[in-house]
Tab-separated table of N, CA and C in Angstrom:
chain	number	residue	atom	x	y	z
A	1	MET	N	0.650	-35.365	18.797
A	1	MET	CA	1.254	-34.960	19.992
A	1	MET	C	0.343	-33.924	20.694
A	2	ALA	N	0.178	-34.041	21.930
A	2	ALA	CA	-0.727	-33.109	22.686
A	2	ALA	C	0.011	-31.808	22.815
A	3	PRO	N	-0.737	-30.664	22.828
A	3	PRO	CA	-0.138	-29.310	23.049
A	3	PRO	C	0.751	-29.193	24.206
A	4	SER	N	0.399	-29.853	25.341
A	4	SER	CA	1.297	-29.789	26.524
A	4	SER	C	2.641	-30.432	26.267
A	5	GLU	N	2.654	-31.452	25.487
A	5	GLU	CA	3.946	-32.137	25.145
A	5	GLU	C	4.788	-31.161	24.242
A	6	VAL	N	4.096	-30.550	23.261
A	6	VAL	CA	4.788	-29.636	22.401
A	6	VAL	C	5.366	-28.388	23.272
A	7	GLU	N	4.485	-27.962	24.216
A	7	GLU	CA	4.976	-26.899	25.006
A	7	GLU	C	6.322	-27.284	25.793
A	8	LYS	N	6.264	-28.473	26.349
A	8	LYS	CA	7.473	-28.924	27.084
A	8	LYS	C	8.758	-28.985	26.190
A	9	LEU	N	8.478	-29.415	24.912
A	9	LEU	CA	9.582	-29.483	23.921
A	9	LEU	C	10.139	-28.131	23.575
A	10	ILE	N	9.238	-27.146	23.411
A	10	ILE	CA	9.625	-25.725	23.113
A	10	ILE	C	10.378	-25.181	24.236
A	11	LEU	N	9.848	-25.348	25.416
A	11	LEU	CA	10.533	-24.872	26.674
A	11	LEU	C	11.933	-25.460	26.812
A	12	ALA	N	12.079	-26.684	26.462
A	12	ALA	CA	13.364	-27.362	26.669
A	12	ALA	C	14.278	-27.111	25.510
A	13	ALA	N	13.817	-26.498	24.426
A	13	ALA	CA	14.716	-26.267	23.251
A	13	ALA	C	15.865	-25.317	23.696
A	14	PRO	N	17.020	-25.570	23.197
A	14	PRO	CA	18.188	-24.785	23.635
A	14	PRO	C	18.245	-23.361	23.060
A	15	GLY	N	17.408	-23.104	22.043
A	15	GLY	CA	17.421	-21.747	21.448
A	15	GLY	C	16.211	-21.433	20.665
A	16	CYS	N	16.260	-20.270	20.102
A	16	CYS	CA	15.101	-19.775	19.312
A	16	CYS	C	14.772	-20.662	18.028
A	17	ASP	N	15.881	-20.850	17.230
A	17	ASP	CA	15.704	-21.615	16.017
A	17	ASP	C	15.130	-23.039	16.382
A	18	GLU	N	15.599	-23.668	17.320
A	18	GLU	CA	15.134	-24.962	17.721
A	18	GLU	C	13.686	-24.913	18.178
A	19	GLY	N	13.305	-23.966	18.972
A	19	GLY	CA	12.014	-23.856	19.412
A	19	GLY	C	11.001	-23.608	18.225
A	20	LEU	N	11.475	-22.724	17.389
A	20	LEU	CA	10.714	-22.460	16.078
A	20	LEU	C	10.446	-23.659	15.279
A	21	LYS	N	11.508	-24.480	15.083
A	21	LYS	CA	11.393	-25.755	14.253
A	21	LYS	C	10.413	-26.685	14.925
A	22	ILE	N	10.436	-26.780	16.212
A	22	ILE	CA	9.473	-27.659	16.930
A	22	ILE	C	8.107	-27.152	16.780
A	23	PHE	N	7.932	-25.881	16.882
A	23	PHE	CA	6.529	-25.316	16.620
A	23	PHE	C	6.069	-25.539	15.219
A	24	GLU	N	6.975	-25.345	14.232
A	24	GLU	CA	6.584	-25.475	12.869
A	24	GLU	C	6.223	-26.962	12.568
A	25	SER	N	6.897	-27.864	13.223
A	25	SER	CA	6.704	-29.264	13.020
A	25	SER	C	5.465	-29.874	13.703
A	26	CYS	N	5.130	-29.227	14.815
A	26	CYS	CA	4.132	-29.819	15.776
A	26	CYS	C	2.895	-28.903	15.922
A	27	GLY	N	2.827	-27.864	15.249
A	27	GLY	CA	1.726	-26.944	15.420
A	27	GLY	C	0.387	-27.660	14.943
A	28	MET	N	-0.640	-27.299	15.518
A	28	MET	CA	-1.949	-27.965	15.287
A	28	MET	C	-2.851	-27.368	14.349
A	29	GLY	N	-2.625	-26.104	13.936
A	29	GLY	CA	-3.528	-25.353	13.111
A	29	GLY	C	-4.793	-25.041	13.888
A	30	ALA	N	-4.645	-24.789	15.142
A	30	ALA	CA	-5.782	-24.536	16.049
A	30	ALA	C	-5.465	-23.458	17.053
A	31	THR	N	-6.391	-23.094	17.842
A	31	THR	CA	-6.141	-22.040	18.876
A	31	THR	C	-5.044	-22.380	19.760
A	32	SER	N	-4.770	-23.614	20.076
A	32	SER	CA	-3.616	-24.004	20.933
A	32	SER	C	-2.329	-23.444	20.440
A	33	ASP	N	-2.249	-23.230	19.166
A	33	ASP	CA	-1.010	-22.681	18.536
A	33	ASP	C	-0.690	-21.266	19.052
A	34	VAL	N	-1.634	-20.562	19.517
A	34	VAL	CA	-1.449	-19.217	20.063
A	34	VAL	C	-0.474	-19.292	21.250
A	35	VAL	N	-0.741	-20.247	22.186
A	35	VAL	CA	0.074	-20.354	23.321
A	35	VAL	C	1.507	-20.901	22.962
A	36	LEU	N	1.569	-21.816	22.058
A	36	LEU	CA	2.820	-22.334	21.706
A	36	LEU	C	3.622	-21.303	20.864
A	37	GLY	N	2.994	-20.569	20.009
A	37	GLY	CA	3.715	-19.503	19.275
A	37	GLY	C	4.245	-18.417	20.251
A	38	GLU	N	3.427	-18.144	21.284
A	38	GLU	CA	3.964	-17.074	22.203
A	38	GLU	C	5.183	-17.530	23.005
A	39	LEU	N	5.227	-18.874	23.295
A	39	LEU	CA	6.471	-19.421	23.890
A	39	LEU	C	7.605	-19.249	22.993
A	40	VAL	N	7.472	-19.423	21.711
A	40	VAL	CA	8.548	-19.257	20.769
A	40	VAL	C	8.969	-17.764	20.672
A	41	VAL	N	7.928	-16.898	20.519
A	41	VAL	CA	8.197	-15.507	20.604
A	41	VAL	C	9.029	-15.050	21.753
A	42	GLU	N	8.614	-15.494	22.911
A	42	GLU	CA	9.343	-15.185	24.195
A	42	GLU	C	10.844	-15.707	24.105
A	43	LYS	N	10.987	-16.952	23.621
A	43	LYS	CA	12.336	-17.498	23.600
A	43	LYS	C	13.235	-16.734	22.577
A	44	CYS	N	12.618	-16.331	21.483
A	44	CYS	CA	13.464	-15.550	20.462
A	44	CYS	C	13.680	-14.137	20.989
A	45	GLU	N	12.649	-13.473	21.564
A	45	GLU	CA	12.808	-12.114	22.074
A	45	GLU	C	13.838	-12.022	23.164
A	46	ALA	N	14.046	-13.111	23.938
A	46	ALA	CA	15.020	-13.137	24.972
A	46	ALA	C	16.504	-12.824	24.429
A	47	ILE	N	16.642	-13.182	23.147
A	47	ILE	CA	17.987	-12.926	22.552
A	47	ILE	C	18.293	-11.562	22.260
A	48	PHE	N	17.243	-10.728	21.828
A	48	PHE	CA	17.420	-9.371	21.504
A	48	PHE	C	16.729	-8.303	22.254
A	49	GLU	N	15.880	-8.631	23.236
A	49	GLU	CA	15.083	-7.712	23.933
A	49	GLU	C	16.013	-6.647	24.686
A	50	GLY	N	15.703	-5.453	24.450
A	50	GLY	CA	16.408	-4.290	25.106
A	50	GLY	C	17.800	-4.026	24.405
A	51	LYS	N	18.069	-4.774	23.241
A	51	LYS	CA	19.436	-4.627	22.575
A	51	LYS	C	19.221	-4.080	21.186
A	52	LEU	N	17.996	-3.901	20.640
A	52	LEU	CA	17.782	-3.497	19.291
A	52	LEU	C	18.044	-1.998	19.207
A	53	SER	N	18.458	-1.553	18.009
A	53	SER	CA	18.484	-0.142	17.731
A	53	SER	C	17.050	0.328	17.505
A	54	ALA	N	16.893	1.601	17.440
A	54	ALA	CA	15.483	2.132	17.229
A	54	ALA	C	14.938	1.643	15.873
A	55	ALA	N	15.789	1.601	14.855
A	55	ALA	CA	15.328	1.172	13.573
A	55	ALA	C	14.974	-0.292	13.544
A	56	GLN	N	15.798	-1.176	14.249
A	56	GLN	CA	15.541	-2.561	14.401
A	56	GLN	C	14.176	-2.775	15.089
A	57	ARG	N	13.966	-2.063	16.163
A	57	ARG	CA	12.820	-2.143	16.921
A	57	ARG	C	11.592	-1.826	16.154
A	58	ARG	N	11.634	-0.804	15.376
A	58	ARG	CA	10.514	-0.325	14.491
A	58	ARG	C	10.225	-1.471	13.482
A	59	ASN	N	11.304	-2.039	12.858
A	59	ASN	CA	11.119	-3.072	11.915
A	59	ASN	C	10.436	-4.343	12.567
A	60	TYR	N	10.857	-4.720	13.720
A	60	TYR	CA	10.324	-5.847	14.443
A	60	TYR	C	8.891	-5.559	14.798
A	61	ASP	N	8.583	-4.421	15.376
A	61	ASP	CA	7.237	-4.079	15.776
A	61	ASP	C	6.381	-4.021	14.543
A	62	GLY	N	6.901	-3.536	13.445
A	62	GLY	CA	6.129	-3.431	12.157
A	62	GLY	C	5.760	-4.929	11.687
A	63	ALA	N	6.738	-5.787	11.773
A	63	ALA	CA	6.503	-7.253	11.447
A	63	ALA	C	5.468	-7.867	12.257
A	64	GLN	N	5.583	-7.681	13.565
A	64	GLN	CA	4.550	-8.182	14.436
A	64	GLN	C	3.134	-7.675	14.192
A	65	GLY	N	3.125	-6.331	14.029
A	65	GLY	CA	1.843	-5.713	13.636
A	65	GLY	C	1.236	-6.173	12.386
A	66	ALA	N	2.081	-6.432	11.408
A	66	ALA	CA	1.641	-6.975	10.099
A	66	ALA	C	0.995	-8.404	10.292
A	67	CYS	N	1.597	-9.197	11.104
A	67	CYS	CA	1.051	-10.525	11.442
A	67	CYS	C	-0.280	-10.352	12.081
A	68	GLU	N	-0.408	-9.456	13.049
A	68	GLU	CA	-1.720	-9.229	13.688
A	68	GLU	C	-2.850	-8.804	12.707
A	69	ARG	N	-2.436	-7.915	11.810
A	69	ARG	CA	-3.401	-7.336	10.777
A	69	ARG	C	-3.837	-8.316	9.720
A	70	LYS	N	-2.813	-9.171	9.313
A	70	LYS	CA	-3.127	-10.027	8.217
A	70	LYS	C	-4.403	-10.752	8.273
A	71	TYR	N	-4.716	-11.398	9.443
A	71	TYR	CA	-5.895	-12.226	9.589
A	71	TYR	C	-6.900	-11.592	10.504
A	72	ALA	N	-6.731	-10.349	10.869
A	72	ALA	CA	-7.624	-9.742	11.937
A	72	ALA	C	-9.086	-9.778	11.508
A	73	SER	N	-9.422	-9.700	10.224
A	73	SER	CA	-10.801	-9.761	9.884
A	73	SER	C	-11.419	-11.143	9.638
A	74	GLU	N	-10.552	-12.114	9.777
A	74	GLU	CA	-10.995	-13.476	9.628
A	74	GLU	C	-11.450	-14.160	10.947
A	75	THR	N	-12.352	-15.032	10.879
A	75	THR	CA	-12.801	-15.747	12.065
A	75	THR	C	-12.347	-17.175	11.996
A	76	GLY	N	-12.192	-17.805	13.132
A	76	GLY	CA	-11.900	-19.184	13.157
A	76	GLY	C	-10.449	-19.427	13.755
A	77	SER	N	-10.360	-20.647	14.327
A	77	SER	CA	-9.103	-20.963	15.033
A	77	SER	C	-7.932	-21.117	14.035
A	78	GLU	N	-8.221	-21.429	12.848
A	78	GLU	CA	-7.133	-21.522	11.792
A	78	GLU	C	-6.378	-20.222	11.600
A	79	TYR	N	-7.172	-19.124	11.680
A	79	TYR	CA	-6.556	-17.795	11.501
A	79	TYR	C	-5.745	-17.399	12.701
A	80	ARG	N	-6.197	-17.776	13.857
A	80	ARG	CA	-5.397	-17.434	15.066
A	80	ARG	C	-4.124	-18.229	15.063
A	81	SER	N	-4.173	-19.450	14.583
A	81	SER	CA	-2.971	-20.306	14.418
A	81	SER	C	-2.019	-19.621	13.325
A	82	ARG	N	-2.532	-19.176	12.232
A	82	ARG	CA	-1.690	-18.547	11.220
A	82	ARG	C	-1.014	-17.238	11.765
A	83	THR	N	-1.734	-16.529	12.627
A	83	THR	CA	-1.122	-15.334	13.153
A	83	THR	C	-0.059	-15.756	14.131
A	84	ALA	N	-0.224	-16.777	14.938
A	84	ALA	CA	0.747	-17.281	15.857
A	84	ALA	C	2.045	-17.773	15.113
A	85	PHE	N	1.872	-18.409	14.028
A	85	PHE	CA	2.992	-18.846	13.190
A	85	PHE	C	3.791	-17.658	12.638
A	86	CYS	N	3.003	-16.670	12.110
A	86	CYS	CA	3.624	-15.483	11.603
A	86	CYS	C	4.427	-14.731	12.598
A	87	ARG	N	3.808	-14.540	13.794
A	87	ARG	CA	4.516	-13.845	14.907
A	87	ARG	C	5.760	-14.514	15.327
A	88	ALA	N	5.702	-15.918	15.458
A	88	ALA	CA	6.859	-16.659	15.828
A	88	ALA	C	7.956	-16.592	14.779
A	89	ALA	N	7.595	-16.607	13.471
A	89	ALA	CA	8.559	-16.572	12.420
A	89	ALA	C	9.242	-15.196	12.335
A	90	ALA	N	8.445	-14.110	12.648
A	90	ALA	CA	9.031	-12.747	12.687
A	90	ALA	C	10.052	-12.679	13.803
A	91	ALA	N	9.680	-13.236	14.997
A	91	ALA	CA	10.623	-13.214	16.107
A	91	ALA	C	11.890	-13.998	15.843
A	92	GLY	N	11.711	-15.113	15.157
A	92	GLY	CA	12.889	-15.914	14.743
A	92	GLY	C	13.787	-15.230	13.750
A	93	ARG	N	13.241	-14.530	12.773
A	93	ARG	CA	14.059	-13.772	11.831
A	93	ARG	C	14.764	-12.721	12.536
A	94	MET	N	14.151	-11.951	13.503
A	94	MET	CA	14.834	-10.913	14.139
A	94	MET	C	15.958	-11.426	15.000
A	95	ALA	N	15.676	-12.543	15.681
A	95	ALA	CA	16.775	-13.125	16.498
A	95	ALA	C	18.021	-13.522	15.658
A	96	ARG	N	17.727	-14.195	14.437
A	96	ARG	CA	18.818	-14.565	13.612
A	96	ARG	C	19.583	-13.352	13.065
A	97	GLU	N	18.784	-12.278	12.642
A	97	GLU	CA	19.449	-11.099	12.218
A	97	GLU	C	20.340	-10.460	13.245
A	98	PHE	N	19.741	-10.360	14.495
A	98	PHE	CA	20.511	-9.785	15.613
A	98	PHE	C	21.862	-10.548	15.864
A	99	LEU	N	21.642	-11.883	15.885
A	99	LEU	CA	22.823	-12.748	16.176
A	99	LEU	C	23.865	-12.663	15.051
A	100	ASN	N	23.405	-12.586	13.869
A	100	ASN	CA	24.380	-12.436	12.713
A	100	ASN	C	25.134	-11.143	12.818
A	101	ALA	N	24.390	-10.110	13.193
A	101	ALA	CA	24.927	-8.794	13.258
A	101	ALA	C	25.953	-8.571	14.390
A	102	THR	N	25.794	-9.332	15.450
A	102	THR	CA	26.617	-9.115	16.677
A	102	THR	C	27.657	-10.266	16.836
A	103	THR	N	27.614	-11.343	15.929
A	103	THR	CA	28.582	-12.405	16.082
A	103	THR	C	29.732	-12.082	15.083
A	104	PRO	N	30.947	-11.998	15.534
A	104	PRO	CA	32.079	-11.758	14.670
A	104	PRO	C	32.148	-12.898	13.594
A	105	ALA	N	32.533	-12.591	12.405
A	105	ALA	CA	32.637	-13.516	11.425
A	105	ALA	C	33.911	-14.357	11.627
A	106	LYS	N	33.785	-15.767	11.349
A	106	LYS	CA	34.926	-16.648	11.585
A	106	LYS	C	35.846	-16.555	10.391
A	107	ARG	N	37.144	-16.549	10.577
A	107	ARG	CA	38.108	-16.425	9.509
A	107	ARG	C	38.838	-17.642	9.343
């Protein structure tokens, strides 16, 4: 599947988890994953942006920074792809944690 088709699927996904699943299934292991991953990050961040506590924001920023540092010294498109997947997964985790913390438990 072409990156532009994957982009359309991610943009059309109803939520963060769905966008992340599409990215995980259709990522190419190449530089094009940077753009696709950023779409997922944006979709997930829309859920919690401006709503995190200071501690949650530090944790999220730390996770994003760890993704950036993990492959920073490596060269090649595969490592840019891995960074994109790591960043998207971190955004997905924070979105799920935020939603779980703010959604009342069903009884």
